[in-house]
Coordinates of C-alpha atoms (C1' of nucleotides) in Angstrom, one line a residue:
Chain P
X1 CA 22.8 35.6 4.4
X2 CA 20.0 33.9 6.3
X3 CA 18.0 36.0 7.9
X4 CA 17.7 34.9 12.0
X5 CA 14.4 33.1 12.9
X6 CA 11.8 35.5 14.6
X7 CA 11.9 33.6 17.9
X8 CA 15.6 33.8 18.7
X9 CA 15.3 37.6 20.5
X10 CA 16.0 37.2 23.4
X11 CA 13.2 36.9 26.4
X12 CA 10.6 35.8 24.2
X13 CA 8.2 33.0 25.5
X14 CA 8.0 30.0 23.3
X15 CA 5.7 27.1 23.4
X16 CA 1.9 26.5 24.7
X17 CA 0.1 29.9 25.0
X18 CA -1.6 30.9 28.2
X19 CA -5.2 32.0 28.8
X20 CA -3.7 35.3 29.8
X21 CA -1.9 35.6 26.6
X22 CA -4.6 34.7 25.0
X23 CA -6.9 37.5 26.4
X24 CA -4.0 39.8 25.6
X25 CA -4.1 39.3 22.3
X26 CA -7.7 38.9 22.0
X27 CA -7.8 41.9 23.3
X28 CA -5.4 43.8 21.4
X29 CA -6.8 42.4 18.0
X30 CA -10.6 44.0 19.5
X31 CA -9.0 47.2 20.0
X32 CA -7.9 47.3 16.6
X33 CA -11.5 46.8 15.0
X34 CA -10.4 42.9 14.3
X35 CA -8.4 40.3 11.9
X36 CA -6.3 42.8 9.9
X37 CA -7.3 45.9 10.4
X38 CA -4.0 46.3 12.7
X39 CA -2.5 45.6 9.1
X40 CA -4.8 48.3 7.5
X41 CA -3.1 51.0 9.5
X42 CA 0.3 50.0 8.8
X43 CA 1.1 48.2 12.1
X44 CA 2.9 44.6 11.2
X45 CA 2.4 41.3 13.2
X46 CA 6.3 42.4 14.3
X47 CA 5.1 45.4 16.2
X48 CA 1.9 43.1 17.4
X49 CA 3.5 41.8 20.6
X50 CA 4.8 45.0 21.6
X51 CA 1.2 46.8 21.5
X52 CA -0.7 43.6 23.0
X53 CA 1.4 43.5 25.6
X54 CA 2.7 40.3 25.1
X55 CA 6.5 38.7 25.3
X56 CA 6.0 36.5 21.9
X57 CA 7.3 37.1 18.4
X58 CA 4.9 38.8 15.7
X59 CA 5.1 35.5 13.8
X60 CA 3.6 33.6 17.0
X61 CA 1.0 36.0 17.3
X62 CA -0.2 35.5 13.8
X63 CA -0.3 32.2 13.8
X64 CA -1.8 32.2 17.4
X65 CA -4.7 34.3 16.1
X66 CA -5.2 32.7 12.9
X67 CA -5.3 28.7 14.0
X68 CA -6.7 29.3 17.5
X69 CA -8.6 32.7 18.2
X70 CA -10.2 34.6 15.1
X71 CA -13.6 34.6 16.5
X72 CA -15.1 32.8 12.9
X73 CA -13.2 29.6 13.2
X74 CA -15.2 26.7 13.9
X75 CA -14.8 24.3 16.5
X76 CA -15.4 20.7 16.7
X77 CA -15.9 17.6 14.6
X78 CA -15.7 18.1 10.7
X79 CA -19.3 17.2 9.0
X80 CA -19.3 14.4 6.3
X81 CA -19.6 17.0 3.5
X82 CA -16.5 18.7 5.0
X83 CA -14.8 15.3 4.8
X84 CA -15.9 15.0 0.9
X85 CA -14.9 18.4 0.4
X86 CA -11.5 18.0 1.8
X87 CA -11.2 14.8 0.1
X88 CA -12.1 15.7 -3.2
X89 CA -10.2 18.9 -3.0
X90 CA -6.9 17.2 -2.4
X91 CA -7.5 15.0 -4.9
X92 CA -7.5 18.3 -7.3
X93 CA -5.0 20.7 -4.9
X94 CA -3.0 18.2 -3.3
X95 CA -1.1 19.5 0.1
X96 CA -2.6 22.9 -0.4
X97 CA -4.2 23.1 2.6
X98 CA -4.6 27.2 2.5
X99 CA -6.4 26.9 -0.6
X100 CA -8.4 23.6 0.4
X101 CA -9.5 25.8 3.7
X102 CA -10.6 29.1 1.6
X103 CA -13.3 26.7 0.1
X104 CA -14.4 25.6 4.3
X105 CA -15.2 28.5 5.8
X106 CA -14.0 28.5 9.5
X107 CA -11.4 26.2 9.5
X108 CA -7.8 26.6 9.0
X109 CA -5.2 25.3 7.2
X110 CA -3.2 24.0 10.1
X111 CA -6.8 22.1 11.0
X112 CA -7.4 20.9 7.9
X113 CA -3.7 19.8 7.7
X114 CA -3.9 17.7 11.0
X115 CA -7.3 16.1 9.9
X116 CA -5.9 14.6 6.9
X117 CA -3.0 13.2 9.0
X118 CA -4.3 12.0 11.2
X119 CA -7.7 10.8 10.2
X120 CA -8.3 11.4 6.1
X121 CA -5.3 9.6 5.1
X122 CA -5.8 6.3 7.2
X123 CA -9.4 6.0 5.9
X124 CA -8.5 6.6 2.4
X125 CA -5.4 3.5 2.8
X126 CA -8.5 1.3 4.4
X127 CA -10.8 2.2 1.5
X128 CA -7.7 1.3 -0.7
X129 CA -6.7 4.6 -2.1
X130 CA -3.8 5.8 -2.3
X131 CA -3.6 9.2 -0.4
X132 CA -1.4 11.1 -2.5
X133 CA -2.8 10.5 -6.0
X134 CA -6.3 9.1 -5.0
X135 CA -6.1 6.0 -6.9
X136 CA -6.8 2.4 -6.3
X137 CA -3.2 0.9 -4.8
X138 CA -2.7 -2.0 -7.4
X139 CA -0.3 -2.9 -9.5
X140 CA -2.7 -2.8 -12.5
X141 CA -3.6 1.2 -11.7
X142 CA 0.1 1.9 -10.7
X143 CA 1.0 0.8 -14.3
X144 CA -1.7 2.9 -16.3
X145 CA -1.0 6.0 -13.1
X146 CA 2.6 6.1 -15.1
X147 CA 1.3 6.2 -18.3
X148 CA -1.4 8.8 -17.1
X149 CA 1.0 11.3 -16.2
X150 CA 2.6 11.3 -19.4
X151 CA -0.4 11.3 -21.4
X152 CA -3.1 14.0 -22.4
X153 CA -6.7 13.9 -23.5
X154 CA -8.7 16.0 -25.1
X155 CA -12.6 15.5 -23.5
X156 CA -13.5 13.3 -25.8
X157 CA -10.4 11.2 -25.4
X158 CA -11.3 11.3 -21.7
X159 CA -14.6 9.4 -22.1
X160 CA -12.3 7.3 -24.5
X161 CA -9.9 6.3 -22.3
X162 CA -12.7 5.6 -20.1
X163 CA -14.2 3.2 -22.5
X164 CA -10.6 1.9 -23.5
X165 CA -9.8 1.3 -19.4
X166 CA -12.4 -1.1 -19.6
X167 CA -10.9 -3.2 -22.3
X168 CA -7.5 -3.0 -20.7
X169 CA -9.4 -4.8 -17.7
X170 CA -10.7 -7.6 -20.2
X171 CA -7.0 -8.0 -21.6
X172 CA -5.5 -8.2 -18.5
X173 CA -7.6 -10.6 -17.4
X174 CA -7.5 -12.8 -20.4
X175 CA -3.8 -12.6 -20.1
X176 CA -3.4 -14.1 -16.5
X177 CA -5.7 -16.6 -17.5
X178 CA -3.9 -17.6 -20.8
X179 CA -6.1 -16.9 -22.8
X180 CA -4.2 -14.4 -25.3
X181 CA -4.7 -11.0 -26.3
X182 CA -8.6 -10.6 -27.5
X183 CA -9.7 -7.3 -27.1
X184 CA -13.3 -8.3 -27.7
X185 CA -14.0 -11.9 -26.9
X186 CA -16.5 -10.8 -24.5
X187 CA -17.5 -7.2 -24.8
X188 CA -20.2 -6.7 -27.6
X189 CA -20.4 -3.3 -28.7
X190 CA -23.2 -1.7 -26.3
X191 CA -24.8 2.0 -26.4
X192 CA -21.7 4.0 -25.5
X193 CA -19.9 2.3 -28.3
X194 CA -22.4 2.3 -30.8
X195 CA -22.8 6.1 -29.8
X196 CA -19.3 6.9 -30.0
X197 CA -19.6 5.1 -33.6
X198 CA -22.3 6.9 -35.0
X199 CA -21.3 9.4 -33.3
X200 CA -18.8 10.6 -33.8
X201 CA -17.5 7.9 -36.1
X202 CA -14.9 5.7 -34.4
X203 CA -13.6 2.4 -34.5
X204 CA -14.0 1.3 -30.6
X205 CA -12.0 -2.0 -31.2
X206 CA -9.9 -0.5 -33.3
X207 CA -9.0 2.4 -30.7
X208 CA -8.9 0.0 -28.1
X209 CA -6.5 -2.3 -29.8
X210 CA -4.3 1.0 -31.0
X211 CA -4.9 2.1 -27.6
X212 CA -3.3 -0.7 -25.8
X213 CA -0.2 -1.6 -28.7
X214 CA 0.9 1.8 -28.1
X215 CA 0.1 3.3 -25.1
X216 CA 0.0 0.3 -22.5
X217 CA 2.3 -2.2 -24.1
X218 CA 4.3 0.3 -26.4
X219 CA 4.8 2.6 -23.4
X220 CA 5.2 5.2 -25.9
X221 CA 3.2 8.5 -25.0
X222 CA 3.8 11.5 -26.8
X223 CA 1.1 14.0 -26.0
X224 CA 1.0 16.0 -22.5
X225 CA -1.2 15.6 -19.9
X226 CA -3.8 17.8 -18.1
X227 CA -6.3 15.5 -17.2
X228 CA -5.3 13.9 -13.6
X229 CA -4.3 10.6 -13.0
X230 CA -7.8 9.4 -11.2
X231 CA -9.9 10.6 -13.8
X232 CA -7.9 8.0 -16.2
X233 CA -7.4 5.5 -14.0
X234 CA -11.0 4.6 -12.8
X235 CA -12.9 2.1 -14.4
X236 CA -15.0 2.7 -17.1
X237 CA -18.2 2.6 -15.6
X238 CA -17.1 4.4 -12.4
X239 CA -19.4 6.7 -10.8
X240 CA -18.6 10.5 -12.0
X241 CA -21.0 12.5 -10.0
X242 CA -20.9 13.3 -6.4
X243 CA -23.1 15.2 -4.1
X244 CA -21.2 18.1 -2.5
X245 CA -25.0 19.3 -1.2
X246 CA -24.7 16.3 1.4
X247 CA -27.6 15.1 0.7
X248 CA -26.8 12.6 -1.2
X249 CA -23.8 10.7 -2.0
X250 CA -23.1 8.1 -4.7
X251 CA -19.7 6.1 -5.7
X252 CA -19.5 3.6 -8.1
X253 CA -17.4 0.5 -7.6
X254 CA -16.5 -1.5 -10.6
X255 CA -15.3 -4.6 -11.3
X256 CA -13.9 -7.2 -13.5
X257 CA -16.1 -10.2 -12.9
X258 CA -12.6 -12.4 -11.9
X259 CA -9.5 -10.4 -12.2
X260 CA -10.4 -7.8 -9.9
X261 CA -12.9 -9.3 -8.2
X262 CA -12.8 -8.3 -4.6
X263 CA -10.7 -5.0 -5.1
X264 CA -12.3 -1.8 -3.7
X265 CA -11.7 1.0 -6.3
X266 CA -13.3 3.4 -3.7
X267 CA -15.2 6.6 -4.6
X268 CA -14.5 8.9 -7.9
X269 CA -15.9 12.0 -6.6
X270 CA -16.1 14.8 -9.2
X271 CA -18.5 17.7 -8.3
X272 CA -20.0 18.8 -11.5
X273 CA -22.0 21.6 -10.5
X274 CA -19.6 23.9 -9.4
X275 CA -17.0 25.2 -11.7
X276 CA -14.4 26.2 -9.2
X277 CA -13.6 22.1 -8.2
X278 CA -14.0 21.6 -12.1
X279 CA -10.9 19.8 -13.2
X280 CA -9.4 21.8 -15.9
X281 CA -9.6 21.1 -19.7
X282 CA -12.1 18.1 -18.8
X283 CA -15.3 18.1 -20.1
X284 CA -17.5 15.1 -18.8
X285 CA -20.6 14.6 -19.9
X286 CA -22.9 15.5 -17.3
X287 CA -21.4 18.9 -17.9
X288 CA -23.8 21.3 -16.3
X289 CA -24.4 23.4 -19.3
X290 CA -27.0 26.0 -19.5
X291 CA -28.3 23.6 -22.7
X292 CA -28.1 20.6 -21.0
X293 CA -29.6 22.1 -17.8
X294 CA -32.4 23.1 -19.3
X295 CA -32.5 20.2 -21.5
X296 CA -33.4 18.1 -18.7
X297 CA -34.7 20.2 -15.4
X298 CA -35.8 23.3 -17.4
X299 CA -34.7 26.9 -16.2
X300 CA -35.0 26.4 -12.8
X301 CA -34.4 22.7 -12.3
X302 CA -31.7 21.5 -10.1
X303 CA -29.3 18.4 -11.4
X304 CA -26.4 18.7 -8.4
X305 CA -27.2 14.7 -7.7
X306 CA -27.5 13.3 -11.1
X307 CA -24.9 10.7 -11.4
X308 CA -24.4 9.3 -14.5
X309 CA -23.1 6.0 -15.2
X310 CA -21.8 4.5 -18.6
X311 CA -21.9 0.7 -17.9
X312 CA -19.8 -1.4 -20.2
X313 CA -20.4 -4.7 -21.4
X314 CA -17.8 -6.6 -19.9
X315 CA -18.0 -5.4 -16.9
X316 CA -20.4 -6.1 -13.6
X317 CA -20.5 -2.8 -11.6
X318 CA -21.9 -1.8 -8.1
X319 CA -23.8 1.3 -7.2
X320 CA -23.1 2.8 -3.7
X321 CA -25.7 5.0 -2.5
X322 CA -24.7 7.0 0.2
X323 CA -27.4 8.9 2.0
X324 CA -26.8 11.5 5.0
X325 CA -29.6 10.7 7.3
X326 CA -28.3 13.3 9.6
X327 CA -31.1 14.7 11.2
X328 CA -30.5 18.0 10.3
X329 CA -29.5 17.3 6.9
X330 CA -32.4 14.4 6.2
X331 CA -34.6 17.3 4.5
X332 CA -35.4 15.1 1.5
X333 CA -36.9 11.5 1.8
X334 CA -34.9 8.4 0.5
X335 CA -33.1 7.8 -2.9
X336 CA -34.9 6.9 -5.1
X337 CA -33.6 4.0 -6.5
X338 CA -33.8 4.0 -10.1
X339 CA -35.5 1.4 -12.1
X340 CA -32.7 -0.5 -13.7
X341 CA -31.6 -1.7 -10.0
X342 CA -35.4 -2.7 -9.2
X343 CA -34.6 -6.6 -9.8
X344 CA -31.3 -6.4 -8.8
X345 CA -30.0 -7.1 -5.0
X346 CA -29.1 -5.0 -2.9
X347 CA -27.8 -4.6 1.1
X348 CA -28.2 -1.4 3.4
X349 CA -26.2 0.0 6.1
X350 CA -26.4 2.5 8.2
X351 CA -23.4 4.2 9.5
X352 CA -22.4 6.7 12.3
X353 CA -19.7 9.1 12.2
X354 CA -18.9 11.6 14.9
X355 CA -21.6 14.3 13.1
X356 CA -23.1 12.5 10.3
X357 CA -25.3 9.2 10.5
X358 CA -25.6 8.1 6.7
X359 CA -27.0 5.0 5.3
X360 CA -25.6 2.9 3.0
X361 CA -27.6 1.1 0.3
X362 CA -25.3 -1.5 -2.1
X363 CA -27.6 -2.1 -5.3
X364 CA -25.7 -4.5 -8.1
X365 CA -26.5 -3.6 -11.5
X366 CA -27.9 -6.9 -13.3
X367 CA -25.1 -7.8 -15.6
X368 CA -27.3 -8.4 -18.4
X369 CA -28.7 -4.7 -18.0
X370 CA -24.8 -3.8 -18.2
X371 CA -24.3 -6.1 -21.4
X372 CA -27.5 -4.6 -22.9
X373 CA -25.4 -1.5 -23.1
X374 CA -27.7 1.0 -20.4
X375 CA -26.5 4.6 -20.3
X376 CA -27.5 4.7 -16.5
X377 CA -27.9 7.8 -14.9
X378 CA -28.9 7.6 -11.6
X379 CA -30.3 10.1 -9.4
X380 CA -30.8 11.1 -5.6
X381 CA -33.8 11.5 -3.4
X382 CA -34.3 15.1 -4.9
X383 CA -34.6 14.3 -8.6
X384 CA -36.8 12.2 -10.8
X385 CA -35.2 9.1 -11.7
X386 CA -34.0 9.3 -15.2
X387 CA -32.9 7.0 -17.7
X388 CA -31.4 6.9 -21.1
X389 CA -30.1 5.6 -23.1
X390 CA -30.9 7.7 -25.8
X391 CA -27.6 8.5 -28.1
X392 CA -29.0 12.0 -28.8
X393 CA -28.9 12.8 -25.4
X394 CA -25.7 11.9 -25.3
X395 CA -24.6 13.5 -27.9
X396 CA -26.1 16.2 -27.0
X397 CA -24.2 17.2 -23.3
X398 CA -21.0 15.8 -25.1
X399 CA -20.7 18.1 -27.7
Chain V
dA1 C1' -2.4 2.2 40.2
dA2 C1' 1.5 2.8 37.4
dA3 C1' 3.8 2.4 33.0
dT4 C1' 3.6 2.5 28.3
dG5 C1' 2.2 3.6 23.7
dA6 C1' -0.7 5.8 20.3
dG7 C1' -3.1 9.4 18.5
dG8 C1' -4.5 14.2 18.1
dC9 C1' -3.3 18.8 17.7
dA10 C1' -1.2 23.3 18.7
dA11 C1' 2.8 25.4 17.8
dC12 C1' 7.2 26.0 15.8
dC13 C1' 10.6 25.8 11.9
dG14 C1' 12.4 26.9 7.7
dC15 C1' 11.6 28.0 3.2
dC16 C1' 9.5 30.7 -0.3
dC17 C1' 7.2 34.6 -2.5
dC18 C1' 6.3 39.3 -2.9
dG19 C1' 6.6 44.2 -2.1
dT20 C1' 9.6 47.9 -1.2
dG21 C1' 13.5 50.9 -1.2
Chain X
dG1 C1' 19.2 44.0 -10.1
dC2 C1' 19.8 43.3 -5.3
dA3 C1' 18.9 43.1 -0.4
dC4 C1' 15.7 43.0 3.1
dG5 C1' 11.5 42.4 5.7
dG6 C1' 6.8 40.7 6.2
dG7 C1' 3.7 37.4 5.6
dG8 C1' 2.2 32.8 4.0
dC9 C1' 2.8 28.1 3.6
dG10 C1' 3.8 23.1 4.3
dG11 C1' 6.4 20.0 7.1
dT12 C1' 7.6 18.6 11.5
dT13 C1' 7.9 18.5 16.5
dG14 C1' 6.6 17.7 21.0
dC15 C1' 3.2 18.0 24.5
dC16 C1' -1.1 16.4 26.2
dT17 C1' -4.7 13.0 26.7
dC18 C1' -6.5 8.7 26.7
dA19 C1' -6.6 3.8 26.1
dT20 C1' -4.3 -0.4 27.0
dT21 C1' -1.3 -3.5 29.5

DNA sequence: AAATGAGGCAACCGCCCCGTG
DNA sequence: GCACGGGGCGGTTGCCTCATT
């Protein structure tokens, strides 16, 4: 049996809530030493009205108090960093907006939930992403999303698959030009390849080519997967790192010098200093391990901005830098721009949003840099610049 | 100036989960 | 184990405002 909705009593007010109601149960909640203590003492939001004063169902009331007049909800425009925050949180929750809000203290659900509606969701479709599994909406990353979800990695497969990804661009576009199925026509083996190698003593081509029989044109996965569509499907090469300080901000676009020229694979966000947005069974490898963290910054060294980028040889990538020049944000100078982009060109724009004026710098990583095989790893405004491409560093935050 | 449409957002609805008896 | 009530949650609705015609 169904139990009857809370608003059909009879006499009770529906709709828009008054400034008088409002006091009522501003009021009430006051009187009861605030949010929940009325709970605390065994009253229920049912027997709420009925105390307040007020001809509205408990449920009402609730919501009334917890969307609209809890004295800690913030009012107003959500910050940039709120933005990446909700962004990257639904790219890891999904439509939990309860659980995205407990991590933005003073906004609701219900706010949260109307912001991505309404505003979130349209600028993701005009950066082309898709808004329900973040990826870039093409055919090509529609194809490996399906395989994706059916599919599990262990870390190391992760940075693997990122590796492999790559390739899969090369073969794709080989095949709609006609030109066959060579997995290495143009990709020499570069750092990240001769590291995994040495490392840890795999094939590349090999893997690639096993890779791609099986899993892309076989269509035959057989393991589980834990690891989230995006983090597959972008681009080797993709920026990993985001700054969830808003300080700074970097995304890496990459690109396939023909066959997906001119496609936008927006931002991979991934906040790898904070465990709680960590994605579960990944490791990446910028981990922020004691060792590593002290490896590079020493005890007290900070490394929320690092963003490291593996470059492949066959590709041509793009580094965004996106800097919050908010005034009351701007507390450390300008990027530094990190030597490997010193040659390369570059275009800046400044951009306003309703609380965040950030500005834009588009540097092109020289493709012979790329085909030299750099390990880049750039880093913000707050950081030395740092470079390497030194395989036991590598090896090092990997294992 | 009036009509219309679009967008934003507060509020509601219905379902689900969990605790309790 | 079952029924019930309370609270929480996500989806949806409908009102209000503002821009456009």
């Amino acid at each position: 049996m169904g139990r009857s909705a809370c608003c059909d009593e009879n006499g009770l007010k529906k709709g828009p809530w008054t400034a008088e109601e409002d006091e009522k149960l501003v009021e009430y909640m006051e009187r009861c030493g605030g949010d929940g203590n009325h709970q605390r003492r065994g009253i229920s939001w049912r027997q709420v009205p009925k105390l307040a004063g007020l001809k509205r169902c408990g449920k009402s009331c609730r919501l009334r108090w917890t969307n609209y007049l809890r004295p800690d909800i913030k009012r107003g425009n959500f910050s940039h960093q709120e933005e990446q925050t909700i962004i990257n949180l639904h790219k890891l929750l999904g439509n939990k907006w309860s659980e995205i809000a407990s991590n933005l203290p003073g906004r609701t659900d219900n706010e949260i939930k109307n912001f991505w509606n309404t505003q979130l969701k349209k600028k993701l479709l005009q950066m082309g992403i898709d808004p329900v599994t973040h990826t870039p909406i093409s055919a090509t990353h529609d194809h490996l999303s399906a395989i994706a979800a059916s599919t599990s990695f262990s870390p190391c497969d992760w940075a693997l698959l990122q590796y492999l990804n790559s390739k899969i661009q090369v073969l794709q576009n080989n095949i709609l030009q006609g030109q066959g199925l060579l997995i290495s026509n143009n990709a020499g083996p570069n750092a990240y390849d001769q590291y995994r190698s040495c490392v840890l003593g795999m094939d590349m081509e090999a893997a690639a080519v096993n890779y791609y029989n099986n899993y892309v044109l076989g269509s035959s996965p057989s393991r589980s997967c834990s690891v989230p569509d995006q983090q597959l499907l972008y681009h080797h090469g993709h920026g990993l790192g985001y700054d969830y300080d808003d300080l700074t901000s970097a995304t890496m676009m990459n690109r396939h010098s023909s066959c997906l020229q001119g496609t936008s694979f927006g931002t991979s966000e991934y906040d790898h200093h904070d465990s709680k947005f960590a994605i579960p069974n990944m490791k990446v490898p910028f981990s922020t391990d004691d060792h590593h963290h002290k490896l590079q910054y020493g005890e007290s060294g900070h490394q929320d901005h690092q963003l490291p980028v593996l470059v492949s040889a066959a590709t041509s990538a793009y580094v965004i830098i996106t800097h919050d020049t908010t005034a009351a944000n701007d507390q450390f100078a300008t990027p530094n721009i990190p030597h490997q982009f010193s040659n390369s060109t570059h275009s800046s724009t400044t951009t306003t949003t309703t609380s965040t004026t950030y500005s834009t710098a588009t540097f092109e990583i020289d493709h012979e840099v790329a085909c030299a095989g750099r390990d880049l790893i750039v880093m913000d405004d707050y950081h030395q610049e740092a470079t390497n491409n030194d395989q036991s560093y590598w090896k090092h935050i990997m294992e």
